[in-house]
Short mmCIF file of C-alpha atoms in Angstrom, two decimals:
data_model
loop_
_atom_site.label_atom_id
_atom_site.label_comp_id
_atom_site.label_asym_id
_atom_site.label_seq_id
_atom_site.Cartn_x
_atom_site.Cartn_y
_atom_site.Cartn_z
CA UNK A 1 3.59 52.28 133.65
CA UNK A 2 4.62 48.78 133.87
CA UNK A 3 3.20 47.34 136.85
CA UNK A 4 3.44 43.80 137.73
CA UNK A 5 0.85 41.99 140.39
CA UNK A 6 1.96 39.11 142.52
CA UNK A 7 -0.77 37.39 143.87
CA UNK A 8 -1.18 34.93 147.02
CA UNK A 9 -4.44 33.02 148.30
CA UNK A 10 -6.66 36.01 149.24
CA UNK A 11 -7.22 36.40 145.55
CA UNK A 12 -9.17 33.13 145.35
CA UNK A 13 -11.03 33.16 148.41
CA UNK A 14 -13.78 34.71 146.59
CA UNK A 15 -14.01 31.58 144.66
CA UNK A 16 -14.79 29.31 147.61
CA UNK A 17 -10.84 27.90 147.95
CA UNK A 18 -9.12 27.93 151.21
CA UNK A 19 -6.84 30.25 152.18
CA UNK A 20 -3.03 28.71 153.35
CA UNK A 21 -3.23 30.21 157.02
CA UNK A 22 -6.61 30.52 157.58
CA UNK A 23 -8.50 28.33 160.04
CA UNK A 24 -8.95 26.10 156.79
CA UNK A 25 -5.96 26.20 155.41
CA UNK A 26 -4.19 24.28 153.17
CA UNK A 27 -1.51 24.84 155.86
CA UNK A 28 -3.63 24.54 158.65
CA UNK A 29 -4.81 20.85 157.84
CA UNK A 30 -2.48 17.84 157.32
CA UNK A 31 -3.07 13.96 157.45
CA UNK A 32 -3.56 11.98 160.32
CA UNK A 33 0.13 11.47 161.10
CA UNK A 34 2.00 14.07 159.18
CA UNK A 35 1.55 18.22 159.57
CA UNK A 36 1.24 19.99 156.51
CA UNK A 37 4.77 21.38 156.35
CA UNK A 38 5.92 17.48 156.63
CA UNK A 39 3.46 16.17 153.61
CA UNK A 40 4.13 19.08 151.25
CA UNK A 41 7.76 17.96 150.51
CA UNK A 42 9.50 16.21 148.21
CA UNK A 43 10.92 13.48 150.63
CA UNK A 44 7.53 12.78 151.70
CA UNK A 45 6.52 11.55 148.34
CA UNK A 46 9.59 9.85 148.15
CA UNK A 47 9.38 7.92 151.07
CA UNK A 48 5.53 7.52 151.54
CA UNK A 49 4.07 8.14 147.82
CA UNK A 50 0.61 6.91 148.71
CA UNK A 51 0.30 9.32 151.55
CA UNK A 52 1.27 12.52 149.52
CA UNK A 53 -1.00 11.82 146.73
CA UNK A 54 -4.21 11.39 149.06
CA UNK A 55 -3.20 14.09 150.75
CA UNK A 56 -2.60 16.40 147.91
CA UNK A 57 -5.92 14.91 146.10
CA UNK A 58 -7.93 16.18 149.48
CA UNK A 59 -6.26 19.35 149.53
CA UNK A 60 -6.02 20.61 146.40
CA UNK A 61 -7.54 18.44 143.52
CA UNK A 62 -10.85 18.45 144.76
CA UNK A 63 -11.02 22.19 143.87
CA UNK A 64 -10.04 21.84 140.61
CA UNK A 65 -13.55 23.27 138.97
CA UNK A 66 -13.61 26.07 140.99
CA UNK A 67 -14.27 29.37 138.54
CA UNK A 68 -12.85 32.51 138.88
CA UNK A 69 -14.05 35.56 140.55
CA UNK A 70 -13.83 39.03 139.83
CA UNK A 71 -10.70 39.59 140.40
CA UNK A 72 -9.17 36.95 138.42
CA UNK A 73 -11.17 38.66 135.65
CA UNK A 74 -9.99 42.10 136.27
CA UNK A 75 -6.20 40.47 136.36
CA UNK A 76 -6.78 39.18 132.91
CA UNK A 77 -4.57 41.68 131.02
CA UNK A 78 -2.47 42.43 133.88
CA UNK A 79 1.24 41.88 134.30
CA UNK A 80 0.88 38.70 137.12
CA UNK A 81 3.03 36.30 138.67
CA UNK A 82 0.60 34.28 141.02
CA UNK A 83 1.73 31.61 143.69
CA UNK A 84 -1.82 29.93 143.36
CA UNK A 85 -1.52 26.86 141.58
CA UNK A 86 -5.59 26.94 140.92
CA UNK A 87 -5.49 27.74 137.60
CA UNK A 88 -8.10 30.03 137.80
CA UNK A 89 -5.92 33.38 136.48
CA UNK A 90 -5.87 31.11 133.34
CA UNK A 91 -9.66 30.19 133.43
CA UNK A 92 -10.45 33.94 133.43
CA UNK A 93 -8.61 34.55 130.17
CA UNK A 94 -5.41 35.68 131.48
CA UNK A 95 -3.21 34.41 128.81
CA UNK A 96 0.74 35.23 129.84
CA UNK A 97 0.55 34.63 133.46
CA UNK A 98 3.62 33.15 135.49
CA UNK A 99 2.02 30.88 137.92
CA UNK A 100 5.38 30.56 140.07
CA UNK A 101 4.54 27.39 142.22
CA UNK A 102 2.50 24.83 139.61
CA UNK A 103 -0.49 23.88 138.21
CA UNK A 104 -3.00 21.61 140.18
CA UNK A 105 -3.89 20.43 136.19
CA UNK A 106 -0.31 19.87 135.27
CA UNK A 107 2.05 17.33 136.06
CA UNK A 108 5.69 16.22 135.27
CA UNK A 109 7.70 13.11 135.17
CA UNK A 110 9.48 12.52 138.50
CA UNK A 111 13.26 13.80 138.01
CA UNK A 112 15.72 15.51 139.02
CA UNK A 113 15.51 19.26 140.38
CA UNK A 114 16.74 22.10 137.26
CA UNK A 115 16.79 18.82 134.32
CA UNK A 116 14.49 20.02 131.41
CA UNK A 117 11.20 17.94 131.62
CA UNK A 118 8.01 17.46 129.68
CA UNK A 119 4.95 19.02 131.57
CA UNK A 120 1.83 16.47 131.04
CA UNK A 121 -2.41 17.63 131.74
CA UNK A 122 -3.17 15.94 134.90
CA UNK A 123 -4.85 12.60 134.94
CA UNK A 124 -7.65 13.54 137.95
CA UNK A 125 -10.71 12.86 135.91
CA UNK A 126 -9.73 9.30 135.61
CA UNK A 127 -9.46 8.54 139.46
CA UNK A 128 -11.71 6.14 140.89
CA UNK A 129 -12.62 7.63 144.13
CA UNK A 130 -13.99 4.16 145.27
CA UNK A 131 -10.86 2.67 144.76
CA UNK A 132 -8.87 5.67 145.69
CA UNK A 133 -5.39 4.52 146.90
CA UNK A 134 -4.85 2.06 143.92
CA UNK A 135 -6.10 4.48 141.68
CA UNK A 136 -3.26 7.07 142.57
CA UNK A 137 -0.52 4.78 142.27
CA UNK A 138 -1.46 3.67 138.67
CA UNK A 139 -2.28 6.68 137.38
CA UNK A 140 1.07 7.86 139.00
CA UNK A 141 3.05 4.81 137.90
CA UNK A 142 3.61 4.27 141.24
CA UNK A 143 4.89 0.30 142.17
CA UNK A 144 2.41 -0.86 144.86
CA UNK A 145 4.78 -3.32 145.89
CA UNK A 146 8.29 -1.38 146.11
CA UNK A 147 5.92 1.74 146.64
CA UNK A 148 8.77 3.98 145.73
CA UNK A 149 8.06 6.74 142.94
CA UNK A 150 10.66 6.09 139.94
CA UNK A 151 12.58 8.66 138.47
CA UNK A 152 11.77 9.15 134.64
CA UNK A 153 9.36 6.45 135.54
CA UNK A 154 6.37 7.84 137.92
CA UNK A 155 4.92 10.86 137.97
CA UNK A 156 4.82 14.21 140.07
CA UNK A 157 2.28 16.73 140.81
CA UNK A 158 3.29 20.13 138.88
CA UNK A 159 3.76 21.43 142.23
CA UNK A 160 7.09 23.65 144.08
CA UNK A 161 7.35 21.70 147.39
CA UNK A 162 8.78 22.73 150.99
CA UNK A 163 11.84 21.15 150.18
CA UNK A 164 12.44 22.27 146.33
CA UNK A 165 13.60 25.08 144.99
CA UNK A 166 12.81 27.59 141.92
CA UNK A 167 13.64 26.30 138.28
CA UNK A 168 12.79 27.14 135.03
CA UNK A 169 9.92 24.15 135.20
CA UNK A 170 8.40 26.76 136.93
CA UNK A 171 9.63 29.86 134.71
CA UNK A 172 11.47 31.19 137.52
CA UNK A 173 13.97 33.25 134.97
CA UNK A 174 11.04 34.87 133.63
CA UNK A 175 9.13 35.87 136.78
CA UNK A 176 12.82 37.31 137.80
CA UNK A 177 12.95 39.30 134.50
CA UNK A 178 9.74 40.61 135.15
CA UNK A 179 10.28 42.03 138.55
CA UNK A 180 13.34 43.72 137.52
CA UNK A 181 11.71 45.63 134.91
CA UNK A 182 8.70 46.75 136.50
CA UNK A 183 8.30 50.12 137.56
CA UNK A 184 5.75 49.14 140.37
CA UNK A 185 4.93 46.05 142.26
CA UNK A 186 1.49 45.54 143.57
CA UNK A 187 1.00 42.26 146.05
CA UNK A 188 -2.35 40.80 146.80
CA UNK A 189 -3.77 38.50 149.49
CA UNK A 190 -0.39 37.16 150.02
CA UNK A 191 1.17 36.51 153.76
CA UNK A 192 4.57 37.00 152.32
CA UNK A 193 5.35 33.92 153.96
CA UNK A 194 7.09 32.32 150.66
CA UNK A 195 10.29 33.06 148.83
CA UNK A 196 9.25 34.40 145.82
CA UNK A 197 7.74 37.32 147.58
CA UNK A 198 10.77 38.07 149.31
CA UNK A 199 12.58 38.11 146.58
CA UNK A 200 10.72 40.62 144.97
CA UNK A 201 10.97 42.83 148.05
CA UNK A 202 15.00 42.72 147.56
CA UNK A 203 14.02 43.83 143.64
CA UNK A 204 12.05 46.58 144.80
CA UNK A 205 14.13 47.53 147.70
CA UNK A 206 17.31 47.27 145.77
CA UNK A 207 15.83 49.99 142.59
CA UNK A 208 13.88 51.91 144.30
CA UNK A 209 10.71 50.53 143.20
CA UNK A 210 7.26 51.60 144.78
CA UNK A 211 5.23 49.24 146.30
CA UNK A 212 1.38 48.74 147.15
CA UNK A 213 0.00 45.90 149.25
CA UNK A 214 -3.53 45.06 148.97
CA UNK A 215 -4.55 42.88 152.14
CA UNK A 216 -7.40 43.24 154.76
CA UNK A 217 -4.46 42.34 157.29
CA UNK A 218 -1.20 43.58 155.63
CA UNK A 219 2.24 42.42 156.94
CA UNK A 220 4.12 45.59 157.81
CA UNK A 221 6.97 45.89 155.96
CA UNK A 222 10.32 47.18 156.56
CA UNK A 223 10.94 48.94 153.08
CA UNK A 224 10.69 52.36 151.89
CA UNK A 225 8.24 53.54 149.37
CA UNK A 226 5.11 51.04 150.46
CA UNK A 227 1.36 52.26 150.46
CA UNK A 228 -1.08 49.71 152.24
CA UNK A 229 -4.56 49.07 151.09
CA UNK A 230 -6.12 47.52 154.06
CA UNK A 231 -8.86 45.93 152.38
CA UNK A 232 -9.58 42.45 150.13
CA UNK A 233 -8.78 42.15 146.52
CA UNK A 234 -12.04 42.01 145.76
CA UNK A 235 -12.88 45.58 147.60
CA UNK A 236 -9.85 46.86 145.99
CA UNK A 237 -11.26 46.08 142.58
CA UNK A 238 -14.37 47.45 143.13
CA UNK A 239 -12.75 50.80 144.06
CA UNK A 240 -10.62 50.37 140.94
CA UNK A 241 -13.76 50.22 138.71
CA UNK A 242 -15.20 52.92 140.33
#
């Protein structure tokens, strides 16, 4: 059977990073003067570069050696689209994975949504953390005087903000190809809070597909054919491998 996984935050929890919506959560903490829905966005970097980097750095970079867990290792020759952008699917081995939102160790140069783009390894081991602020805006090509990001000029986190939408950057056409072919869809720790999610829902809904949700608080769903495992990916595993 061709099952495909889509996994959310609960899958790296194990691994020490935050969930989105927990009391921690990436979603739960902004900056001083912006909420996290407000920094996460594309205008935001436009319009106040220096504040979306720092914030982003905090939030995300700083867990950017994080290993796997077990379940990252048992997903290592599945069928996965993830909405992490941790990398750690990868670091387990997993070698075809979609990873639908970005890459905390990727990044792009600054352009316009749906153009083709070159994707570039992220520069965070050179950042001075003493000298934080100018550090970003070099290593971003960032103007410190204008303090406007440049397109084809600066650079962009590898990263699907609020205000963005799916694109082939983000092998979009590929993640939809595989949800139409598989026979099953299995979702882990995931709040089904984003799009990509609900558009597999619509896939499954629309052939018939079964579904299984593995969550220790699943959302109830309004589709036929679901089976809820109310527990954590990681118990879920365990039960897997006997």
């Amino acid at each position: 059977m061709n099952d495909l996984y889509i996994t959310g935050a609960g899958v790296s929890e194990a691994s020490g990073i935050p969930t989105f919506r927990g009391r921690d959560g990436f979603w739960t903490i902004g900056s001083v003067n912006y909420t996290p829905q407000e920094m996460a966005t594309r205008a935001m970097y436009q319009s106040n570069p220096l504040e979306f980097l720092k914030w982003y750095y905090h939030r995300f970079v700083t867990y950017r050696h994080h290993g796997p867990n077990k379940v990252h290792y048992w997903l290592a020759n599945k069928n996965l689209i993830t909405q992490n952008i941790d990398g750690l699917d990868g670091k387990a081995g997993n070698r075809d994975y979609i990873s639908i939102h970005g890459r905390i160790d990727k990044i792009t140069p600054f352009h316009i949504q749906g153009e083709e783009v070159a994707i570039i390894d992220a520069p965070w081991d050179e950042v001075d953390e003493d000298n934080l602020e100018a550090s970003l805006l070099s290593l971003f090509c960032v103007n410190p005087t204008t303090m406007v990001p440049e397109m084809d000029s600066s650079l962009k986190p590898l990263v699907l903000l609020f205000d963005e939408y799916y694109t082939d950057l983000y092998r979009y056409s590929e993640a939809e190809e595989r949800m139409v072919s598989a026979d099953k869809i299995i979702f882990m720790g995931t709040s089904f809070s984003v799009n990509i999610t609900q558009i597999a829902l619509e896939i499954s809904a629309i052939d018939h597909k079964p579904i299984e949700i593995i969550d220790p608080k699943p959302v109830k769903l309004d589709y036929p054919n679901v089976t809820y495992h109310t527990m954590t990916a990681m118990d879920y595993v365990k039960e897997m491998e006997g």
